[in-house]
Tab-separated table of C-alpha atoms in Angstrom:
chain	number	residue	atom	x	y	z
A	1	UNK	CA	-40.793	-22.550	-14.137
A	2	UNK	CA	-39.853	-22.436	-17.590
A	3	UNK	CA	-36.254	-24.181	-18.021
A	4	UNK	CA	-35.156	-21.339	-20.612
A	5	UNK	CA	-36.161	-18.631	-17.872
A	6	UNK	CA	-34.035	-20.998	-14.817
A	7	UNK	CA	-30.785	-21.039	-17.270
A	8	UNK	CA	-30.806	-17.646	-17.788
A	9	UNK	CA	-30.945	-16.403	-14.355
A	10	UNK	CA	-28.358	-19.278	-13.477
A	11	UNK	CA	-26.038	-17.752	-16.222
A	12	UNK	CA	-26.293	-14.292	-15.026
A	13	UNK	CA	-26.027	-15.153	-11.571
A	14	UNK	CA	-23.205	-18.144	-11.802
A	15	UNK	CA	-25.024	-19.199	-9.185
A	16	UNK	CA	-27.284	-22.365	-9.095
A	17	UNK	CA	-30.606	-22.543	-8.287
A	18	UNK	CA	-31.231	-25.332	-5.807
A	19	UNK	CA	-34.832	-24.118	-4.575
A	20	UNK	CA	-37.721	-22.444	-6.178
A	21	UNK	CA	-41.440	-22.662	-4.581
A	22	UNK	CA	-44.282	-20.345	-5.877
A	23	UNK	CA	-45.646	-16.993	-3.614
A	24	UNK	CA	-47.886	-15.246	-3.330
A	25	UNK	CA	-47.472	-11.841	-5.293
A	26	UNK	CA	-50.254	-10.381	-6.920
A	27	UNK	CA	-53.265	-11.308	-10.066
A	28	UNK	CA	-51.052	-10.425	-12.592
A	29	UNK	CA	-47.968	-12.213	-12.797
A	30	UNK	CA	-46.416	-15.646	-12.012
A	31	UNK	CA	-44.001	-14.866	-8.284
A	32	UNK	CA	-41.486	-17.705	-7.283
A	33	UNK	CA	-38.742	-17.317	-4.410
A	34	UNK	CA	-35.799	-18.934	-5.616
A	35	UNK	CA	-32.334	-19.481	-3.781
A	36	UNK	CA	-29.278	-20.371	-4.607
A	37	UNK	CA	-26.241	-22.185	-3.649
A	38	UNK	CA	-24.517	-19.474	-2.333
A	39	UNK	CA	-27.170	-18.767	0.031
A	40	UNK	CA	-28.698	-15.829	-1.969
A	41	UNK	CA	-32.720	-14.845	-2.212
A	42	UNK	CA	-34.911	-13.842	-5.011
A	43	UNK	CA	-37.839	-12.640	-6.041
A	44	UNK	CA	-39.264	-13.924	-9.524
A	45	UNK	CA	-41.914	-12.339	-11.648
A	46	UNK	CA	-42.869	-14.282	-15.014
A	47	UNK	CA	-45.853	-15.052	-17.053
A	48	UNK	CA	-45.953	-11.713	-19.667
A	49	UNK	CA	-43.776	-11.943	-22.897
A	50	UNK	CA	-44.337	-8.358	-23.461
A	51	UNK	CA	-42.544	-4.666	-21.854
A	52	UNK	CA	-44.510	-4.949	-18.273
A	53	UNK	CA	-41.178	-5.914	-16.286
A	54	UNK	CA	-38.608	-4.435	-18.539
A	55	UNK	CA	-41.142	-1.246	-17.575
A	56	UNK	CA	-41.305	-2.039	-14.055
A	57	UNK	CA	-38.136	-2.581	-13.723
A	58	UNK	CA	-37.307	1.006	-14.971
A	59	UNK	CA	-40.227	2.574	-12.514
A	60	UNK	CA	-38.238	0.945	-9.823
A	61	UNK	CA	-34.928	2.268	-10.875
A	62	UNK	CA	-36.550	5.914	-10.991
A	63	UNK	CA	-37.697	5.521	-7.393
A	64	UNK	CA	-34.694	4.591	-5.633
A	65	UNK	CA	-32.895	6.568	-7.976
A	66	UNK	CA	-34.876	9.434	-5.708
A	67	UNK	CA	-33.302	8.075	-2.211
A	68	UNK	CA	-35.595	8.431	-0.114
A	69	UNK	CA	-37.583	5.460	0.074
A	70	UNK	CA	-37.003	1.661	-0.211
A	71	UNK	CA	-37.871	-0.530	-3.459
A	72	UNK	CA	-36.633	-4.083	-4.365
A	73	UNK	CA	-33.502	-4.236	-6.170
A	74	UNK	CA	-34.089	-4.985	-9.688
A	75	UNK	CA	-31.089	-7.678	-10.353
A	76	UNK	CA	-32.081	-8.812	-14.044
A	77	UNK	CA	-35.218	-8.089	-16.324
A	78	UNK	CA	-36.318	-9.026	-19.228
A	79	UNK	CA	-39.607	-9.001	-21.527
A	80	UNK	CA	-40.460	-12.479	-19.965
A	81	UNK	CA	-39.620	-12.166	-16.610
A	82	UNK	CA	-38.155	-9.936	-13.502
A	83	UNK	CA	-35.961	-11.080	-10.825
A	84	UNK	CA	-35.514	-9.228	-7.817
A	85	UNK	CA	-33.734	-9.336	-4.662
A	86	UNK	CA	-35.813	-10.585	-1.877
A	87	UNK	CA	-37.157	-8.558	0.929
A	88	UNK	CA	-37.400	-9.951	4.250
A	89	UNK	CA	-41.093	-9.239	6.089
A	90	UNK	CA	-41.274	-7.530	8.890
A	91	UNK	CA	-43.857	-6.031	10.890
A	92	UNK	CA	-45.104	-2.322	11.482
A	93	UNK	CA	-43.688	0.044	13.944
A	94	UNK	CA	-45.232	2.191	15.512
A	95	UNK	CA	-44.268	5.319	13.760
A	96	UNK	CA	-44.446	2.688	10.474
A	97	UNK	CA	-47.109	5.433	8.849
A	98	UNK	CA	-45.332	7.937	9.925
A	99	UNK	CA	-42.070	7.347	8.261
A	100	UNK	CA	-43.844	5.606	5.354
A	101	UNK	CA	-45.725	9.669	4.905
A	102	UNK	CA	-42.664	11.751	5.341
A	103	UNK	CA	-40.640	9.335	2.656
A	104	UNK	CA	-43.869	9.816	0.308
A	105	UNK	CA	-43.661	13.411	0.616
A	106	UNK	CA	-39.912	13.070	-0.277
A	107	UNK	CA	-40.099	11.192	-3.314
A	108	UNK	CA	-43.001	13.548	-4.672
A	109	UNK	CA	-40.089	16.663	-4.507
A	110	UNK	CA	-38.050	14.990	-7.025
A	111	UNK	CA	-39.165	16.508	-10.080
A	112	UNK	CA	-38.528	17.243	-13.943
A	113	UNK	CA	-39.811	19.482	-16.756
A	114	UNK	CA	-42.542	17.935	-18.575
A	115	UNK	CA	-45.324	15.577	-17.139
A	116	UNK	CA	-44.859	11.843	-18.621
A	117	UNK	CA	-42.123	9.802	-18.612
A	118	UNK	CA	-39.348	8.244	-21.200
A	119	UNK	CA	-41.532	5.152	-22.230
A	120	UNK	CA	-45.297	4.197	-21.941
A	121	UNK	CA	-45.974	1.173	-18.771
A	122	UNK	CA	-48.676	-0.384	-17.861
A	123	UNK	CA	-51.262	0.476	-14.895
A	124	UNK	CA	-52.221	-3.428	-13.599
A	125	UNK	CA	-51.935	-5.089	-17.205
A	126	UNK	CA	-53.616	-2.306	-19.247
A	127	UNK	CA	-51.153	0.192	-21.093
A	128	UNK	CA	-50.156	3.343	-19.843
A	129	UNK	CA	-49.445	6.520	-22.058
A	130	UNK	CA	-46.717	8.682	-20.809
A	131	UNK	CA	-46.295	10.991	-23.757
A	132	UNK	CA	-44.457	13.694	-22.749
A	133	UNK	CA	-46.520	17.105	-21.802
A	134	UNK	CA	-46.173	20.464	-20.554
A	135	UNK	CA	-49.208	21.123	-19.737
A	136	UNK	CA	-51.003	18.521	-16.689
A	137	UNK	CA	-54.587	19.184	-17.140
A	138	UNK	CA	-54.194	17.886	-20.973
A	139	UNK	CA	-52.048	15.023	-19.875
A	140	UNK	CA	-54.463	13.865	-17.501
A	141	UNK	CA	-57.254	14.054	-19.475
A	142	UNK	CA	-56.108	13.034	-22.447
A	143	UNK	CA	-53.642	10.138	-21.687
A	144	UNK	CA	-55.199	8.947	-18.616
A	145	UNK	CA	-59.305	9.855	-18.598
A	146	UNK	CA	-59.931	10.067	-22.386
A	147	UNK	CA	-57.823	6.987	-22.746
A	148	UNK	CA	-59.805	4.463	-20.179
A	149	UNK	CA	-62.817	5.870	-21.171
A	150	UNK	CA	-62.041	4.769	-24.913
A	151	UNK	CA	-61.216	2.035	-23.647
A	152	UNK	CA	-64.741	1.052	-21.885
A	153	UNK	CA	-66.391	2.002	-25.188
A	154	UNK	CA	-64.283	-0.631	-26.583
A	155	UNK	CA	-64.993	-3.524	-24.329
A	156	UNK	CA	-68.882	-2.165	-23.864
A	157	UNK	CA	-69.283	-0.451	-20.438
A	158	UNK	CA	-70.178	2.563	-21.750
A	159	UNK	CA	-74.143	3.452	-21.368
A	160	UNK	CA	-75.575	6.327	-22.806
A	161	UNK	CA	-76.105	7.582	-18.956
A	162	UNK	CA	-71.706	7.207	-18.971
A	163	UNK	CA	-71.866	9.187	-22.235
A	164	UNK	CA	-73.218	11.761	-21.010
A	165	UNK	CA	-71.847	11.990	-17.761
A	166	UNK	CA	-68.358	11.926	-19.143
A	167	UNK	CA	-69.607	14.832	-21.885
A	168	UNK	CA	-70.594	17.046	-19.418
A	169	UNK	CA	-67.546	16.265	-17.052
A	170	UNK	CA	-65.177	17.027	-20.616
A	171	UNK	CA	-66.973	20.708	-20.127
A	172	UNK	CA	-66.032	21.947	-16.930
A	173	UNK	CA	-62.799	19.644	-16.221
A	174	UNK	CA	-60.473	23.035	-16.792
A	175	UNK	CA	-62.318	24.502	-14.095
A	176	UNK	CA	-61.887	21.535	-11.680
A	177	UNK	CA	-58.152	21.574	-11.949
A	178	UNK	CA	-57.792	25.477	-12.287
A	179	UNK	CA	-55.233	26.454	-9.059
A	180	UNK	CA	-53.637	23.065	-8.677
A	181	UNK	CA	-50.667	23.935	-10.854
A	182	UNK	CA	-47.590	21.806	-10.157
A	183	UNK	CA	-43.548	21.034	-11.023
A	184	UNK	CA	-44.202	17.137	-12.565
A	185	UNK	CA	-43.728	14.893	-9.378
A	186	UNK	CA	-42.191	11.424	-9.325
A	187	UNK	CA	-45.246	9.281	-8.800
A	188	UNK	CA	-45.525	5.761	-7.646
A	189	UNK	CA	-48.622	5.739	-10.186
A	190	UNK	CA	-50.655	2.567	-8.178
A	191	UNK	CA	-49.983	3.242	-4.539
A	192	UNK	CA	-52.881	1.310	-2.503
A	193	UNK	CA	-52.810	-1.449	0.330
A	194	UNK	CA	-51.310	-4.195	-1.917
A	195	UNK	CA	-48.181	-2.091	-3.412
A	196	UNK	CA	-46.285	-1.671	-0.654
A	197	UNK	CA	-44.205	-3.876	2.028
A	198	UNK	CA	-42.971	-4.034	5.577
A	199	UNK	CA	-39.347	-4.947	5.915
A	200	UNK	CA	-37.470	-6.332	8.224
A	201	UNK	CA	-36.221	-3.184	9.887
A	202	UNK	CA	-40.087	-2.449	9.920
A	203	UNK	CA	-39.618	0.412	7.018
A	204	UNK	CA	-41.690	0.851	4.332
A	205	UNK	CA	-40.759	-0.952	0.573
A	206	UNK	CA	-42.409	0.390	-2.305
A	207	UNK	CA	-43.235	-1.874	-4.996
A	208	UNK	CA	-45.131	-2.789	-8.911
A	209	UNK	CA	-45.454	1.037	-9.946
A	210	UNK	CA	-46.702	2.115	-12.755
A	211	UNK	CA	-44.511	5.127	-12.478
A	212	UNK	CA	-44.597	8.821	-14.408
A	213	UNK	CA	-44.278	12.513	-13.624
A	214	UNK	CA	-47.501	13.981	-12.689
A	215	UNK	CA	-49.409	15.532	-10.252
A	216	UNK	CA	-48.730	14.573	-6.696
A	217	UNK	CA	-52.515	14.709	-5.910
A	218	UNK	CA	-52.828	11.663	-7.893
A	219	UNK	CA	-50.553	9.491	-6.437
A	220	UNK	CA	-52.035	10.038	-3.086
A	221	UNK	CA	-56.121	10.218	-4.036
A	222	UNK	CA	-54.798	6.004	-5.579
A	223	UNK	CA	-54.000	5.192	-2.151
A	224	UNK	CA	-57.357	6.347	-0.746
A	225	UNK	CA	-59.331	3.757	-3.602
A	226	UNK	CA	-59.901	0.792	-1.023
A	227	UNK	CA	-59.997	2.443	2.183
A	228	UNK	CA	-56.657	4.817	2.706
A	229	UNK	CA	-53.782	4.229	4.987
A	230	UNK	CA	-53.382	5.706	8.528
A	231	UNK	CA	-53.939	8.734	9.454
A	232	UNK	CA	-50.057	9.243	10.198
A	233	UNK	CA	-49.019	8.634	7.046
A	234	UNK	CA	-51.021	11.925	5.133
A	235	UNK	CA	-50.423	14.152	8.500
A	236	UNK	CA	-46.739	13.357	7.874
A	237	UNK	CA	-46.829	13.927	4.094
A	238	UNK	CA	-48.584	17.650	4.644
A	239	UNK	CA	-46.311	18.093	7.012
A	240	UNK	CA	-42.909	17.417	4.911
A	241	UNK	CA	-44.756	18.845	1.887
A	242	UNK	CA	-47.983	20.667	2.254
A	243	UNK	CA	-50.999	19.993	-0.546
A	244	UNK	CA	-51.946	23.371	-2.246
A	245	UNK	CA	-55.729	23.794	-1.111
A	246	UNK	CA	-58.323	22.259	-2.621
A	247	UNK	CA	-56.732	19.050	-2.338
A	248	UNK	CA	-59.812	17.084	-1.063
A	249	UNK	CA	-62.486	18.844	-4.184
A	250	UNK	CA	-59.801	17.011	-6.482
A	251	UNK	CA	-59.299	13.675	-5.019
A	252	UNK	CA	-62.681	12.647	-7.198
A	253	UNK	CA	-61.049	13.635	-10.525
A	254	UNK	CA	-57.926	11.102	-9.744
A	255	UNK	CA	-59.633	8.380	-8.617
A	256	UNK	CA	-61.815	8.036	-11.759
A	257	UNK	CA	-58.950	7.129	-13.545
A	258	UNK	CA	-58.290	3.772	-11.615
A	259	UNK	CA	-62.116	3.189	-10.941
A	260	UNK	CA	-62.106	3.215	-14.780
A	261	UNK	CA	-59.217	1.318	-15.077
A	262	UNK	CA	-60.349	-1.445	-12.877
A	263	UNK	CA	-63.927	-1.385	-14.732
A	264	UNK	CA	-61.900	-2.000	-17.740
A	265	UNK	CA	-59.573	-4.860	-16.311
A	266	UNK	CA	-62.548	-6.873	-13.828
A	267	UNK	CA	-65.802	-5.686	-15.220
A	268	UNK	CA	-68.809	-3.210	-15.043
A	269	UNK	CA	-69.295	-3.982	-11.079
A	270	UNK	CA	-67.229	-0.780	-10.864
A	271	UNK	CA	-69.943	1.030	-13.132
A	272	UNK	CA	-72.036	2.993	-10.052
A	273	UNK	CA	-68.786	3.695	-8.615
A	274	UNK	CA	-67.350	5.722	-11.986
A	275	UNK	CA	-70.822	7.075	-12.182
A	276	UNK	CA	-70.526	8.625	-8.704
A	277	UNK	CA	-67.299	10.164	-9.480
A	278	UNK	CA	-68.327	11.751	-12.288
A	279	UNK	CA	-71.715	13.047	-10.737
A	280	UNK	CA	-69.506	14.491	-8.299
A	281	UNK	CA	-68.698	17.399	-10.193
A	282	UNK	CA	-72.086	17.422	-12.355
């Protein structure tokens, strides 16, 4: 760890720092546990000298500033790194899914006027536009499809076959969304297997978001993108807050916009799987 970074959490704290190991935490950043002294526990995420934790940071703030579901406590941030309290694992209870659905479902009711959110974050390390918008259907294409798919033009995973696909998708997109219409939901943004924790009480911890107002159908079609969660966990969400219908034609739509962004971030092995997405609706 960098000794600049160790001083200025030991400042902040007045606290030293007698142990810090490295943890696993993710591809992204650089995680350390460090303790202290007095006995304390933290979490430490370093390694970007841009806004990623500042913005983190702030997604976490917005999520337990809902109260209905558990994040890590943000204790200091800054461009360079983000220190966090640290949460003791635990392990799954049997109504784990359960809970974890109806707190889901709880967070998505706290809502605001305009789809976006007060800065732009980052989705994994590729920027996020959260340009304020009143209207969803032009906030998701434009700041989330039209912007990955720029985006793969850039780095060269764009085929004339993905041209076209995408052309023709541009065309009917009103009609895919047509019915859906929403209040702007607090979203997790990045919800899958890997963004979430066990406690020690066994209760669900949500954690990295890449978090915005949006629709709700997005947050949960993310946490389908690598195999989905329990079945509890969406019969407990449509049970504390029912999907309008049509849910299921839509999930497609939503997930393109992480199969994109991981194309963009790991390479054009997720190609065939944007293609299919697309072709869905073709």
């Amino acid at each position: 760890m960098k000794n600049l970074i160790l001083d200025q959490i030991t400042d902040f704290l007045g606290e030293e720092i007698n142990h810090h190991s490295p943890v696993s935490g993710g591809c992204i950043a650089q995680t350390e546990v460090l303790k202290t002294n007095k006995g304390n526990i933290f979490f430490l995420k370093q390694g970007y000298s841009n806004a990623m934790f500042t913005c983190e940071a702030n997604g976490l703030h917005e999520i337990a500033k809902a109260g209905c579901i558990k994040t890590p406590k943000v204790i200091l941030a800054k461009d360079d790194f983000l220190l966090l309290k640290w949460i003791e694992k635990g392990s799954k209870t049997i109504d784990f899914f359960k809970l974890f659905g109806q707190q889901f479902a709880q967070m998505h009711q706290k809502t605001q006027k305009q789809f976006g959110f007060f800065e732009h974050n980052f989705i994994g390390a590729t920027p996020q536009v959260n340009t304020f918008e009143d209207n969803w259907a032009n906030f998701y294409f434009t700041h989330r499809l039209l912007f990955q798919y720029k985006l793969a033009e850039q780095k060269g995973y764009v085929t004339p076959s993905l041209q076209c696909a995408f052309q023709k998708l541009e065309k009917i997109y009103p009609s895919i969304l047509l019915g859906s219409e929403e209040k702007p939901a607090l979203l997790h943004g990045d919800l899958w297997g890997g963004n979430y924790m066990v406690d020690k009480k066994g209760e669900p911890v949500l954690i990295d978001p890449a978090v915005y107002y949006g629709h709700r159908e997005a947050d949960l079609a993310m946490t389908k993108l690598f195999g989905g969660f329990s079945p509890d966990f969406y019969q407990a969400y449509q049970q504390t807050n029912p999907l309008i219908d049509g849910w299921k034609y839509r999930e497609n739509i939503y997930l393109l916009y992480h199969v994109l962004n991981h194309m963009n971030l790991f390479g054009n092995s997720y190609y065939a799987q944007c293609m299919q997405l697309i072709n869905f609706y073709l």
